[in-house]
Coordinates of C-alpha atoms in Angstrom, one line a residue:
Chain Z
M903 CA -19.6 -20.2 -19.9
L904 CA -22.7 -21.1 -17.8
A905 CA -26.2 -21.7 -19.3
G906 CA -29.6 -23.0 -18.2
I907 CA -28.6 -23.1 -14.5
D908 CA -31.7 -23.6 -12.3
L909 CA -31.1 -24.4 -8.8
D910 CA -33.2 -24.1 -5.6
I911 CA -31.4 -24.2 -2.4
R912 CA -33.2 -24.6 0.8
A913 CA -32.4 -22.5 3.8
G914 CA -29.8 -24.2 6.0
E915 CA -28.8 -26.7 3.4
I916 CA -25.3 -27.4 2.5
V917 CA -24.9 -27.6 -1.4
A918 CA -21.5 -28.7 -3.0
I919 CA -20.8 -27.7 -6.5
L920 CA -18.6 -29.9 -8.4
G921 CA -17.1 -29.6 -11.9
P922 CA -13.9 -29.9 -13.9
S923 CA -11.6 -27.0 -14.1
G924 CA -13.0 -24.1 -16.1
C925 CA -16.5 -25.1 -16.2
G926 CA -17.8 -22.1 -14.3
K927 CA -18.5 -23.1 -10.8
S928 CA -16.5 -20.3 -9.2
T929 CA -18.3 -17.9 -11.6
L930 CA -21.6 -19.3 -10.3
L931 CA -20.5 -18.7 -6.8
R932 CA -19.3 -15.2 -7.5
Q933 CA -22.5 -14.4 -9.2
I934 CA -24.5 -15.5 -6.3
G935 CA -22.2 -13.3 -4.1
G936 CA -22.8 -10.3 -6.3
L937 CA -19.1 -10.1 -7.3
D938 CA -19.9 -10.8 -10.9
S939 CA -23.4 -10.5 -12.4
P940 CA -25.0 -13.0 -14.8
D941 CA -25.7 -11.8 -18.4
T942 CA -29.2 -13.1 -18.1
G943 CA -31.4 -14.4 -15.3
D944 CA -31.8 -13.7 -11.7
I945 CA -30.5 -14.8 -8.4
E946 CA -33.1 -14.6 -5.6
I947 CA -32.5 -14.9 -1.8
D948 CA -35.8 -15.4 0.2
G949 CA -37.7 -14.4 -3.0
S950 CA -35.9 -11.0 -3.6
A951 CA -33.6 -10.6 -6.3
L952 CA -29.9 -9.9 -5.7
V953 CA -28.7 -6.4 -6.8
G954 CA -25.0 -6.1 -6.6
I955 CA -23.2 -7.3 -3.6
D956 CA -25.9 -8.5 -0.9
Q957 CA -25.3 -8.0 2.7
R958 CA -27.0 -11.4 3.4
C959 CA -24.1 -13.2 1.7
A960 CA -20.6 -13.7 2.8
V961 CA -17.6 -15.2 1.0
A962 CA -14.6 -17.1 1.7
F963 CA -12.0 -17.6 -1.0
Q964 CA -9.5 -20.3 -1.8
E965 CA -6.7 -18.0 -0.5
P966 CA -7.4 -16.7 3.0
R967 CA -6.9 -13.0 1.6
L968 CA -6.3 -11.4 5.1
L969 CA -5.2 -7.8 5.0
P970 CA -1.3 -8.2 6.1
W971 CA -1.5 -4.8 7.9
R972 CA -4.2 -5.9 10.3
S973 CA -4.2 -8.3 13.2
I974 CA -6.4 -11.5 12.9
S975 CA -9.0 -9.7 15.1
R976 CA -9.1 -6.7 13.0
N977 CA -9.3 -8.9 10.0
I978 CA -12.3 -10.5 11.2
E979 CA -13.9 -7.2 12.1
I980 CA -14.0 -6.5 8.5
G981 CA -16.7 -9.0 8.1
L982 CA -19.0 -7.4 10.7
A983 CA -22.2 -5.8 9.3
R984 CA -21.6 -2.0 8.8
G985 CA -22.7 0.1 11.8
T986 CA -22.1 -2.8 14.4
D987 CA -21.7 -1.2 17.8
R988 CA -18.0 -1.3 19.0
E989 CA -18.5 -3.3 22.1
I990 CA -20.9 -5.8 20.3
G991 CA -18.6 -6.2 17.5
R992 CA -15.5 -6.9 19.8
A993 CA -17.6 -9.6 21.8
R994 CA -18.6 -11.1 18.4
V995 CA -15.0 -11.4 17.1
E996 CA -13.9 -13.0 20.4
E997 CA -16.8 -15.4 20.0
L998 CA -15.8 -16.2 16.4
L999 CA -12.2 -16.7 17.4
G1000 CA -13.3 -19.5 19.8
L1001 CA -15.7 -20.9 17.3
V1002 CA -12.7 -21.5 14.7
H1003 CA -10.3 -22.2 17.6
L1004 CA -8.2 -19.2 17.3
T1005 CA -8.7 -18.0 20.9
G1006 CA -5.6 -16.1 21.9
S1007 CA -4.4 -15.6 18.3
G1008 CA -6.3 -12.5 17.7
D1009 CA -3.4 -10.1 18.1
L1010 CA -1.1 -12.0 15.6
R1011 CA -0.6 -10.6 12.2
P1012 CA -1.6 -12.9 9.2
R1013 CA 2.3 -13.6 8.3
Q1014 CA 2.6 -15.0 11.8
V1015 CA 0.1 -17.8 11.4
S1016 CA -0.1 -21.0 9.5
G1017 CA -2.2 -21.5 6.3
G1018 CA -4.8 -23.4 8.4
M1019 CA -5.1 -20.7 10.9
A1020 CA -5.4 -18.0 8.3
Q1021 CA -8.1 -20.0 6.5
R1022 CA -9.9 -20.3 9.8
A1023 CA -9.7 -16.6 10.3
A1024 CA -11.1 -16.0 6.8
L1025 CA -14.1 -18.4 7.7
A1026 CA -14.5 -16.4 10.9
R1027 CA -14.5 -13.2 8.9
A1028 CA -17.2 -14.6 6.5
L1029 CA -19.2 -15.7 9.4
A1030 CA -19.1 -12.4 11.3
R1031 CA -22.2 -10.7 10.1
G1032 CA -24.2 -14.0 10.7
P1033 CA -24.8 -14.4 6.8
G1034 CA -27.8 -16.1 5.6
V1035 CA -25.8 -17.6 2.8
L1036 CA -22.2 -18.6 3.2
L1037 CA -20.3 -18.8 0.0
L1038 CA -17.2 -20.9 0.0
D1039 CA -15.0 -21.0 -3.1
E1040 CA -12.6 -24.1 -2.7
P1041 CA -12.0 -22.8 0.8
F1042 CA -9.7 -25.7 1.7
G1043 CA -8.1 -26.3 -1.6
A1044 CA -4.8 -24.9 -0.8
L1045 CA -4.4 -26.7 2.6
D1046 CA -2.5 -29.8 3.3
A1047 CA -4.5 -33.0 3.3
L1048 CA -4.7 -33.4 7.0
T1049 CA -5.6 -29.7 7.8
R1050 CA -8.2 -30.0 5.2
L1051 CA -9.9 -32.8 6.9
R1052 CA -9.8 -31.0 10.2
M1053 CA -11.2 -27.9 8.5
Q1054 CA -14.1 -30.0 7.0
D1055 CA -15.1 -31.2 10.6
L1056 CA -14.7 -27.5 11.9
L1057 CA -17.0 -26.3 9.1
L1058 CA -19.6 -28.8 10.2
D1059 CA -19.3 -27.7 13.7
V1060 CA -19.8 -24.1 12.6
H1061 CA -22.8 -25.0 10.6
S1062 CA -24.5 -26.7 13.6
A1063 CA -23.6 -23.7 15.7
E1064 CA -24.8 -21.2 13.2
P1065 CA -26.9 -22.9 10.6
A1066 CA -26.5 -20.7 7.5
T1067 CA -27.1 -21.9 4.0
I1068 CA -23.9 -23.0 2.5
V1069 CA -22.8 -23.1 -1.0
L1070 CA -19.4 -24.8 -1.4
V1071 CA -17.5 -24.9 -4.7
T1072 CA -14.9 -27.7 -4.6
H1073 CA -13.1 -30.0 -6.9
D1074 CA -12.8 -32.6 -4.2
V1075 CA -15.4 -35.3 -4.5
D1076 CA -14.8 -36.7 -1.0
E1077 CA -15.1 -33.2 0.5
A1078 CA -18.4 -32.7 -1.3
L1079 CA -19.7 -36.0 -0.1
Y1080 CA -18.6 -35.6 3.4
L1081 CA -20.1 -32.1 3.8
A1082 CA -22.9 -31.6 1.5
D1083 CA -26.8 -32.6 1.7
R1084 CA -26.7 -32.3 -2.2
V1085 CA -24.0 -32.4 -4.7
V1086 CA -24.5 -30.5 -8.0
L1087 CA -22.2 -31.6 -10.9
L1088 CA -21.6 -29.0 -13.4
G1089 CA -20.5 -29.9 -16.9
A1090 CA -21.2 -29.3 -20.6
D1091 CA -23.8 -31.3 -22.3
P1092 CA -22.0 -33.9 -24.3
A1093 CA -24.4 -33.5 -27.2
D1094 CA -23.7 -29.8 -27.4
P1095 CA -20.6 -28.9 -25.7
G1096 CA -20.3 -25.3 -27.2
A1097 CA -23.5 -24.2 -25.3
G1098 CA -21.7 -23.9 -22.1
S1099 CA -21.9 -25.8 -18.7
G1100 CA -25.1 -26.7 -17.2
I1101 CA -26.2 -28.9 -14.3
A1102 CA -25.2 -32.3 -15.5
R1103 CA -26.7 -34.1 -12.4
T1104 CA -27.9 -33.4 -8.9
V1105 CA -27.1 -36.1 -6.2
T1106 CA -28.7 -36.2 -2.7
V1107 CA -26.1 -37.5 -0.4
P1108 CA -27.7 -40.2 1.9
G1109 CA -27.0 -40.2 5.5
A1110 CA -26.9 -37.8 8.2
R1111 CA -23.7 -36.0 9.1
P1112 CA -21.2 -36.7 10.4
R1113 CA -20.7 -39.3 7.8
D1114 CA -18.4 -42.2 7.6
R1115 CA -15.6 -41.2 5.1
A1116 CA -15.3 -45.0 4.2
D1117 CA -19.1 -45.7 3.8
A1118 CA -19.7 -48.1 0.9
E1119 CA -22.7 -46.3 -0.5
L1120 CA -20.6 -43.1 -0.6
A1121 CA -18.0 -44.9 -2.4
R1122 CA -20.3 -45.9 -5.1
I1123 CA -21.7 -42.3 -5.5
R1124 CA -18.0 -41.2 -5.5
S1125 CA -17.1 -43.3 -8.5
E1126 CA -20.2 -42.1 -10.4
L1127 CA -19.3 -38.6 -9.8
L1128 CA -15.7 -39.1 -10.8
A1129 CA -16.9 -40.7 -14.0
G1130 CA -19.0 -37.7 -14.4
L1131 CA -16.0 -35.6 -14.1
G1132 CA -14.2 -37.7 -16.6
V1133 CA -12.0 -39.5 -14.2
P1134 CA -12.3 -43.4 -14.2
S1135 CA -12.2 -44.4 -10.5
H1136 CA -11.4 -48.1 -11.1
H1137 CA -13.9 -48.8 -8.2
G1138 CA -14.4 -52.4 -7.7
A1139 CA -12.0 -53.3 -10.3
G1140 CA -9.8 -54.9 -7.6
S1141 CA -6.2 -54.5 -6.7
A1142 CA -5.0 -56.2 -10.0
A1143 CA -6.0 -53.1 -11.9
S1144 CA -4.3 -50.6 -9.7
L1145 CA -1.1 -53.0 -9.5
A1146 CA -1.2 -53.0 -13.3
S1147 CA -1.5 -49.1 -13.4
Chain B
M1063 CA 51.3 31.8 -14.9
T1064 CA 48.7 30.5 -12.6
S1065 CA 46.6 33.7 -12.4
P1066 CA 45.5 33.7 -16.1
R1067 CA 44.3 30.1 -15.6
E1068 CA 42.5 31.0 -12.6
D1069 CA 40.8 34.1 -14.4
S1070 CA 39.7 31.8 -17.1
V1071 CA 38.3 29.4 -14.8
E1072 CA 36.5 32.2 -12.9
R1073 CA 35.2 33.5 -16.2
G1074 CA 34.0 30.0 -17.1
D1075 CA 32.3 29.7 -13.7
G1076 CA 30.8 33.1 -14.0
S1077 CA 29.4 32.9 -17.5
T1078 CA 27.7 29.6 -16.9
E1079 CA 26.7 30.3 -13.4
T1080 CA 23.1 30.4 -13.7
G1081 CA 23.0 27.5 -16.1
S1082 CA 25.1 25.4 -13.7
R1083 CA 23.0 26.2 -10.7
S1084 CA 19.8 25.2 -12.3
A1085 CA 21.4 22.0 -13.6
S1086 CA 22.7 21.2 -10.1
L1087 CA 19.3 21.8 -8.6
L1088 CA 17.8 19.3 -11.2
Q1089 CA 20.6 16.8 -10.6
F1090 CA 19.9 17.1 -6.8
A1091 CA 16.2 16.4 -7.6
S1092 CA 16.8 13.4 -9.8
S1093 CA 19.4 11.8 -7.6
Y1094 CA 16.8 12.3 -4.8
G1095 CA 14.3 10.8 -6.9
Y1096 CA 16.4 7.7 -7.4
S1097 CA 17.1 7.1 -3.9
A1098 CA 13.4 7.6 -2.8
A1099 CA 12.2 5.6 -5.7
G1100 CA 14.6 2.8 -4.7
S1101 CA 13.3 3.0 -1.2
A1102 CA 9.9 1.6 -2.2
P1103 CA 11.1 -2.0 -2.1
S1104 CA 13.5 -0.9 0.7
L1105 CA 11.5 -2.6 3.4
R1106 CA 13.6 -5.5 3.1
G1107 CA 16.8 -3.5 2.8
G1108 CA 16.0 -1.5 5.9
A1109 CA 15.4 -4.6 7.9
A1110 CA 18.7 -5.9 6.7
R1111 CA 20.4 -2.9 7.7
A1112 CA 18.8 -2.9 11.1
G1113 CA 19.9 -6.6 11.4
L1114 CA 23.5 -5.6 10.6
G1115 CA 23.5 -2.9 13.5
R1116 CA 21.6 -4.9 16.0
D1117 CA 24.5 -6.2 18.0
R1118 CA 26.1 -2.7 18.3
P1119 CA 24.4 0.1 20.6
G1120 CA 22.9 2.9 18.8
W1121 CA 25.6 5.5 19.8
V1122 CA 28.3 3.5 18.3
N1123 CA 26.4 3.3 14.8
A1124 CA 26.0 7.2 15.2
L1125 CA 29.7 7.5 15.8
I1126 CA 30.5 5.4 12.6
G1127 CA 27.9 7.7 10.7
A1128 CA 29.9 10.7 12.0
I1129 CA 33.3 9.6 10.6
V1130 CA 32.9 10.8 7.1
P1131 CA 31.4 14.2 8.0
V1132 CA 34.2 14.9 10.6
L1133 CA 36.7 13.8 8.0
L1134 CA 35.3 16.0 5.4
L1135 CA 35.4 19.0 7.9
V1136 CA 39.2 18.2 8.8
I1137 CA 40.1 18.0 5.0
W1138 CA 38.2 21.3 4.4
Q1139 CA 39.9 22.9 7.1
A1140 CA 43.2 21.7 6.0
V1141 CA 42.8 22.7 2.4
A1142 CA 41.4 26.1 3.3
S1143 CA 44.2 27.0 5.7
S1144 CA 46.9 25.6 3.5
G1145 CA 46.5 28.5 1.1
V1146 CA 46.2 26.5 -2.0
I1147 CA 42.7 27.9 -2.5
P1148 CA 42.4 31.5 -1.4
T1149 CA 40.0 32.0 1.4
Y1150 CA 37.8 34.3 -0.7
R1151 CA 37.1 31.3 -2.7
L1152 CA 36.9 28.6 0.1
P1153 CA 36.4 30.0 3.6
T1154 CA 37.6 28.0 6.5
P1155 CA 35.0 26.0 8.5
L1156 CA 35.9 28.2 11.5
S1157 CA 35.2 31.4 9.6
V1158 CA 31.8 29.9 8.3
W1159 CA 30.9 29.2 12.0
Q1160 CA 32.0 32.6 13.0
A1161 CA 29.8 34.1 10.3
A1162 CA 26.8 32.1 11.4
I1163 CA 27.5 33.3 15.1
D1164 CA 27.7 36.9 13.7
L1165 CA 24.6 36.5 11.7
S1166 CA 22.8 35.1 14.6
N1167 CA 24.0 37.9 16.9
R1168 CA 22.7 40.4 14.6
G1169 CA 19.3 38.6 14.7
L1170 CA 19.7 38.1 10.9
L1171 CA 19.8 34.4 10.9
W1172 CA 16.9 32.9 12.9
P1173 CA 14.2 34.9 10.9
D1174 CA 15.7 33.5 7.6
V1175 CA 15.5 29.9 8.9
E1176 CA 12.2 30.4 10.4
I1177 CA 10.4 31.7 7.3
S1178 CA 12.0 29.3 5.1
T1179 CA 11.0 26.3 7.1
Q1180 CA 7.5 27.8 7.5
R1181 CA 7.3 28.2 3.6
V1182 CA 8.5 24.5 3.1
L1183 CA 6.2 23.0 5.7
L1184 CA 3.1 24.9 4.5
G1185 CA 3.7 24.2 0.8
F1186 CA 4.7 20.5 1.6
L1187 CA 1.5 20.1 3.7
F1188 CA -0.9 21.5 1.1
G1189 CA 0.9 20.0 -1.8
S1190 CA 1.1 16.5 -0.4
V1191 CA -2.5 16.5 0.8
L1192 CA -3.8 17.6 -2.8
G1193 CA -1.4 15.0 -4.2
L1194 CA -2.9 12.4 -2.2
I1195 CA -6.6 13.3 -3.2
A1196 CA -5.6 13.7 -6.8
G1197 CA -3.6 10.6 -6.9
S1198 CA -6.4 8.7 -5.3
I1199 CA -9.0 9.9 -7.7
I1200 CA -6.7 9.3 -10.8
G1201 CA -5.5 6.0 -9.5
L1202 CA -9.0 4.5 -8.7
S1203 CA -11.2 5.8 -11.5
R1204 CA -10.5 4.7 -15.1
W1205 CA -12.4 7.5 -16.5
A1206 CA -10.8 10.3 -14.3
G1207 CA -7.2 8.6 -15.3
L1208 CA -8.1 8.6 -19.1
L1209 CA -9.3 12.2 -19.0
F1210 CA -6.9 14.0 -16.7
S1211 CA -3.7 12.0 -16.4
P1212 CA -2.2 13.3 -19.8
T1213 CA -3.0 16.8 -18.8
I1214 CA -1.6 16.5 -15.2
G1215 CA 1.6 14.8 -16.9
G1216 CA 1.8 17.8 -19.1
F1217 CA 1.8 20.2 -16.1
R1218 CA 4.3 18.0 -14.2
A1219 CA 6.7 18.2 -17.2
V1220 CA 7.1 22.1 -16.7
P1221 CA 10.3 22.9 -15.0
S1222 CA 9.8 24.5 -11.5
L1223 CA 11.6 27.8 -12.4
A1224 CA 9.2 28.4 -15.3
W1225 CA 6.3 28.9 -12.9
V1226 CA 8.0 31.7 -11.0
P1227 CA 7.3 34.7 -13.4
L1228 CA 3.8 33.6 -14.0
L1229 CA 3.1 33.3 -10.1
I1230 CA 4.7 36.7 -9.6
L1231 CA 2.4 38.3 -12.4
Y1232 CA -0.6 36.8 -10.9
L1233 CA 0.0 36.9 -7.1
G1234 CA 2.7 39.4 -6.7
I1235 CA 5.9 39.1 -4.8
N1236 CA 4.6 37.7 -1.6
E1237 CA 4.2 34.7 0.7
D1238 CA 1.4 33.3 -1.4
Q1239 CA 3.4 33.2 -4.5
K1240 CA 6.4 31.3 -2.8
V1241 CA 4.2 28.9 -0.8
L1242 CA 2.2 28.1 -4.1
L1243 CA 5.4 27.3 -5.9
I1244 CA 6.3 24.9 -3.2
V1245 CA 2.7 23.5 -3.2
I1246 CA 3.2 22.7 -7.0
G1247 CA 6.6 21.2 -6.3
A1248 CA 5.2 18.8 -3.4
F1249 CA 2.1 17.8 -5.2
F1250 CA 3.6 15.9 -8.2
P1251 CA 5.8 13.4 -6.4
V1252 CA 2.8 12.4 -4.1
Y1253 CA 0.3 12.4 -7.0
T1254 CA 2.5 10.2 -9.2
T1255 CA 3.5 7.7 -6.7
V1256 CA 0.0 7.3 -5.2
S1257 CA -1.9 7.2 -8.5
G1258 CA 0.6 4.7 -9.9
A1259 CA 0.7 2.5 -6.7
L1260 CA -3.1 2.4 -6.4
R1261 CA -3.4 0.7 -9.8
H1262 CA -1.3 -2.1 -8.6
V1263 CA -2.9 -2.9 -5.2
D1264 CA -3.5 -6.7 -5.1
P1265 CA -7.1 -7.1 -6.6
H1266 CA -7.8 -10.0 -4.5
L1267 CA -7.6 -7.7 -1.4
V1268 CA -9.7 -5.1 -3.0
E1269 CA -12.4 -7.8 -3.9
V1270 CA -12.4 -8.9 -0.1
G1271 CA -13.2 -5.1 0.7
R1272 CA -16.0 -5.2 -1.9
A1273 CA -17.4 -8.5 -0.9
F1274 CA -17.8 -7.3 2.7
G1275 CA -19.7 -4.1 1.6
R1276 CA -17.0 -1.5 1.3
S1277 CA -17.0 0.8 -1.6
R1278 CA -15.4 4.1 -2.7
L1279 CA -14.0 6.2 0.2
N1280 CA -14.6 3.5 2.7
L1281 CA -12.7 0.9 0.4
L1282 CA -10.1 3.4 -0.2
L1283 CA -9.4 3.9 3.4
T1284 CA -9.8 0.3 4.6
V1285 CA -8.0 -1.5 1.8
Q1286 CA -6.3 0.6 -0.9
L1287 CA -4.4 3.3 0.9
P1288 CA -3.1 1.1 3.8
A1289 CA -1.8 -1.4 1.0
I1290 CA 0.2 1.3 -0.6
V1291 CA 1.5 3.0 2.7
P1292 CA 5.2 2.3 2.0
T1293 CA 4.9 3.9 -1.5
V1294 CA 3.1 6.9 0.1
V1295 CA 5.9 7.5 2.3
S1296 CA 8.5 7.3 -0.5
G1297 CA 6.2 9.9 -2.2
L1298 CA 6.3 12.2 0.8
R1299 CA 10.1 12.0 1.1
L1300 CA 10.4 12.9 -2.6
A1301 CA 7.9 15.7 -2.2
L1302 CA 9.8 17.2 0.9
A1303 CA 13.1 17.1 -1.2
Q1304 CA 11.2 18.9 -3.9
S1305 CA 9.8 21.4 -1.5
W1306 CA 13.3 22.5 -0.5
L1307 CA 14.4 22.7 -3.9
F1308 CA 11.3 24.9 -5.0
L1309 CA 11.9 27.1 -1.9
V1310 CA 15.4 28.0 -3.1
A1311 CA 14.0 28.4 -6.7
A1312 CA 11.4 30.9 -5.2
E1313 CA 13.6 32.7 -2.8
L1314 CA 16.6 33.0 -5.2
I1315 CA 14.6 34.9 -7.6
N1316 CA 12.7 37.4 -5.5
S1317 CA 12.7 37.7 -1.7
S1318 CA 13.8 39.8 1.2
I1319 CA 14.2 37.1 3.7
G1320 CA 14.9 33.5 3.7
L1321 CA 17.7 31.1 3.2
G1322 CA 17.5 31.6 -0.7
F1323 CA 17.8 35.4 0.1
L1324 CA 20.7 34.9 2.2
L1325 CA 22.4 32.9 -0.7
K1326 CA 21.6 35.6 -3.1
D1327 CA 22.5 38.5 -0.9
S1328 CA 25.8 36.9 0.2
Q1329 CA 26.6 36.3 -3.5
D1330 CA 25.9 40.0 -4.4
N1331 CA 28.1 41.1 -1.5
G1332 CA 30.9 38.6 -2.0
R1333 CA 30.3 37.1 1.5
I1334 CA 31.3 33.5 0.6
D1335 CA 31.4 32.6 4.3
R1336 CA 27.7 33.5 4.6
L1337 CA 26.9 31.8 1.4
F1338 CA 28.4 28.6 3.2
V1339 CA 26.4 29.2 6.1
A1340 CA 23.2 29.2 4.0
I1341 CA 24.3 26.0 2.2
V1342 CA 25.0 24.2 5.4
L1343 CA 21.8 25.3 6.9
L1344 CA 19.8 24.0 3.8
A1345 CA 21.7 20.6 4.2
V1346 CA 20.9 20.5 8.0
L1347 CA 17.3 21.4 7.5
G1348 CA 16.7 19.2 4.7
K1349 CA 18.3 16.2 6.5
L1350 CA 16.2 17.1 9.6
T1351 CA 12.9 17.3 8.0
D1352 CA 13.9 14.2 6.0
A1353 CA 14.6 12.4 9.4
L1354 CA 11.1 13.5 10.6
I1355 CA 9.5 11.6 7.5
G1356 CA 11.9 8.7 8.4
L1357 CA 10.4 8.4 12.0
L1358 CA 6.9 8.6 10.4
E1359 CA 7.9 5.8 8.1
R1360 CA 9.2 3.6 10.7
Y1361 CA 6.0 4.1 12.8
L1362 CA 3.8 3.3 9.8
L1363 CA 5.8 0.4 8.7
R1364 CA 5.7 -1.2 12.2
R1365 CA 2.0 -0.7 12.2
W1366 CA 1.2 -1.7 8.9
T1367 CA 3.3 -4.6 8.1

């Protein structure tokens, strides 16, 4: 499904991986996390190849995937590195609860909290071990539009507090442009669609975060990326076009 | 005119006695099986029931639950004392009570109860722990499942009573032989429910465990076993019922003490009142131990859901 992926990510960088459904963007992420292994090729972190599940990576999925029989705090504990001292672990969980704005909700069960809270808990769980690489698989995809925007800001806060390398898989072009230093667009080569998806293009997003969501330059890149995804954006076509549609 | 019919009924009973007894034992097991299997999704049912009785104090619910047993006792007394059925076939509740007191005064009742309970608890404990271990291995390892589950399924198909002669030959007539029979009885329900349920744990949750560095025993203890706690408890319930079933099977065939022995001995001596004492005691003990599992279930479900 994936072929010829060659991607270097700097430490502390936020890279968004965009692509149409089924192009293998989640597969790429799962391979970085060691949940799947590539048929050929290597994945290296700091120059050493990954073997299986690497403790330097942590994953958050599209669904929170909290264990329903554990409290929020005890769920976050799962993310701690093995052998963490009990007291240190407890303090770390409290700290993380604060970081994702869940202070005081640690004793609740997953079924008692909203989708946004559950997803924040999942993010805290992924952060618990202080991962070098944070892998996010459409982490806000199942949230409502407003919660999603808040979560994006929260992620940026978290990144400035604990600057891990973040690889973010998303199908939301705006989200990619708002969060990422670079956007990697996956897609099949139009000349040879059977060969599998490769990197169609890489875009370095201009401007420092936090970015203006309505920036004109970003709007131009957005329509290019949407076109790359096969969705005409009608950018600049004016209101007549959208009225006609 | 009535006596020949009575005779024929009696002969009918007598000739098919062993057959009907083992059939009823199986029936007991399967009816138990249905109820316990049904209790796997009973989480919601239990909550609904609790909701139904919430506005009534507990003792009122207990009184309501006592209506049918008391009614049965009254009907039993009425029928037995009316003389429609002679008392050598159906003793009155009072005479059963007196027989129990009499046995107790002679010091014959408590040892039977004690040894039977001990056999059941020992067999249940070892059987369910072994079932949990074997069920976990078979449920988690594809290879172990492919290799061993047909064989274990074959052993499971052997009726309980078929083991008795073999165990007697191997172990002799002693405690080991009886407890081992109960171990076999308790093993299979736990094994079956655990191995089956482990195959259906949400793979998303298992993946979370793996992603955060859990594997094998650690993954089993953090994710997989907690995920199937309600099913494990159903398995334990079934195993306990099977334990009492296998106890009676073991004790009926050969024993010098125990409730099964009391049944057999009373039958041999025509002491139908004592027979009823043994049956009532089996019902009470079975229900009591089942209630203990019920308490465990409530505690676990409160903690785990």
